Amino acid sequence: MTDRRISSIAIVGGGTAGWMAAAGLARSLAGMPVRIHLIESRQIGSVGVGEATIPPIMDFIRQLGIDENELIREVKATFKLGIGYRDWTRIGHFYFHPFGPTGPGIGSVSFPAYWLKMFLEGKATRLEDYSIQAVAAERGRFARPVHAPNTPLNKITYALHFDASQFARYLRRFAEARGVQRTEGEVRRVLLRPQDGFIESVSLESGETIAADLFLDCSGFRGVLIEEALATGYDNWSHWLPCDRALVVHSERAGAPAPYTLVTARDAGWQWRIPLQHRDGNGYVYGSAFASDEAARNVLLTNLAGKALGEPMPLRFTPGRRRRAWHRNCVALGLAAGFLEPLEATSIHLIQRGIAMLLKFFPDRDFALADIERYNRMLEFEFERVRDFLLMHYTQTERAASFWDHCRAIPLTDSLREKLELFRSHGRILREDSELFPVLSWLSVLVGQNIIPRRYDPMVDGLDPEKIRTRLDDIRDAVRRCADAMPSHQDFIDSIALSRTTSPHAVPS
Ligand SMILES: Cc1cc2nc3c(=O)[nH]c(=O)nc-3n(C[C@H](O)[C@H](O)[C@H](O)COP(=O)(O)OP(=O)(O)OC[C@H]3O[C@@H](n4cnc5c(N)ncnc54)[C@H](O)[C@@H]3O)c2cc1C
């Protein structure tokens, strides 16, 4: 029997996607005779703006065996407990989308069901009061979860904000220490096998040719392999997602770092503030049909908390996804696979999912079509559900301005329409299969954007209202007490800086 195993992988691109893939594969394929080669071009550079993450990134870091504190020091990270939405529903309004699970159920009745009943009757306070993430974030506090059964401290759920370029550099050292070979250079030609159109090799401007069994396209928006060579096609989702430009600028830190991303709605889009240890990251994401680049620049620069550190960097994008992220012997990851704007910081997560699913369906040189098709279907589902979640933010607001009028008129997808109807009828939220956002995320944004169910779930009527009230009071009190006992976010970061140790997983610089 001939050996059909993959023996070589070439990764084109050394941004966040390329180095995450290199690190993930180097770790997972260790012990297998597979050579991994990464090609990147300093001339072209990387986007390097993805600085906010969501909680599953912590699993990626742990699975690599990386010491979390060491990483936090190196990539100047801060902690993220969720996203604060300012002026989004209407000017002057604020709501918080916290990470984490909802409160505990009572018997078979879920927390959202009984909280909603009491909220509709004016007997429960706002949703944020029952989330340790939301209350800690509002008070500028942070701690990691501790083993304290039956308390909110047990379930603290967090992600990181980090310097994207430092993160890629860190992963590069990790990957190179595990045998990944890096070549500096620009891919100029992609050679396809005449018999089946599979990629045989790529040639660099130096004349060097690199052949491999499997190619990962991490080359960013252009999709040098998946699109320019394989013409896989792109589904343009701009009829659902109205923003197509961004301006990005760093600024001096003003005050202690908040343990959350702040998102503020503007007349033609929204602005983010991501606090890092040494600076803030800022960006204005907007629809070019509703603001000129110059107007957007003014809005961004006049709304920074600290002094701008340079000129804003412009970026253009088309929201959507590659029709097939895996085609023949090429898998696209990161921006090459598609881009859904960063409102909920999902792009790095989709890279992580792409890598995890590639490992799940790791091919041999026959590249079974069933595996490829299942991979593509799963990724498509994840992209679509993220798209729905984003779309909900845009269509359900009360803001005035032509951009927001346009957003309210965007036709909903069938899947989102069903979600909204289920919620409006009896406050029900269903999480399907591998859907990313948990119930608390949907509930927070739905209620935050003033979507209030007509009726509550009738199953709640089986509960004694006094018992519900006591349970809600207990949760709220416990959340408040636990948040008060947590250190400030700044103190927590300082303690990590002071605890500098050489971890068993430290990567040589
Ligand atoms: C405005 C904005 C804000 C964002 N914010 C977030 C966020 O908060 N959270 C989040 O999760 N995501 C965010 N993202 C997305 C995130 O930035 C990307 O998912 C992430 O950086 C991955 O990018 P990439 O590695 O796919 O592409 P890039 O960073 O563009 O890297 C492409 C790489 O390919 C190389 N390359 C390209 N062509 C060639 C060639 N011909 N030969 C050799 N090498 C080549 C380049 O040199 C580079 O190394 C944001 C994106 C934008 C546009």
Short mmCIF file of C-alpha atoms in Angstrom, two decimals, residues 61 66-75 79 144 277 492 495-497 499-501:
data_model
loop_
_atom_site.label_atom_id
_atom_site.label_comp_id
_atom_site.label_asym_id
_atom_site.label_seq_id
_atom_site.Cartn_x
_atom_site.Cartn_y
_atom_site.Cartn_z
CA ILE A 61 -3.75 29.18 24.66
CA ILE A 66 1.38 28.35 26.88
CA ASP A 67 1.81 29.92 30.30
CA GLU A 68 -1.02 32.47 30.44
CA ASN A 69 0.79 34.97 32.64
CA GLU A 70 3.87 34.91 30.47
CA LEU A 71 1.74 35.55 27.40
CA ILE A 72 -0.10 38.40 29.12
CA ARG A 73 3.21 40.09 29.94
CA GLU A 74 4.61 39.65 26.43
CA VAL A 75 1.59 40.76 24.43
CA PHE A 79 -8.60 41.13 30.52
CA ARG A 144 -9.79 34.67 37.48
CA GLN A 277 -1.40 47.74 29.17
CA PHE A 492 -4.54 42.26 38.90
CA SER A 495 0.40 41.37 40.09
CA ILE A 496 1.04 39.40 36.89
CA ALA A 497 3.83 41.77 35.92
CA SER A 499 4.98 37.42 39.27
CA ARG A 500 7.53 37.06 36.47
CA THR A 501 8.71 33.44 36.58
#
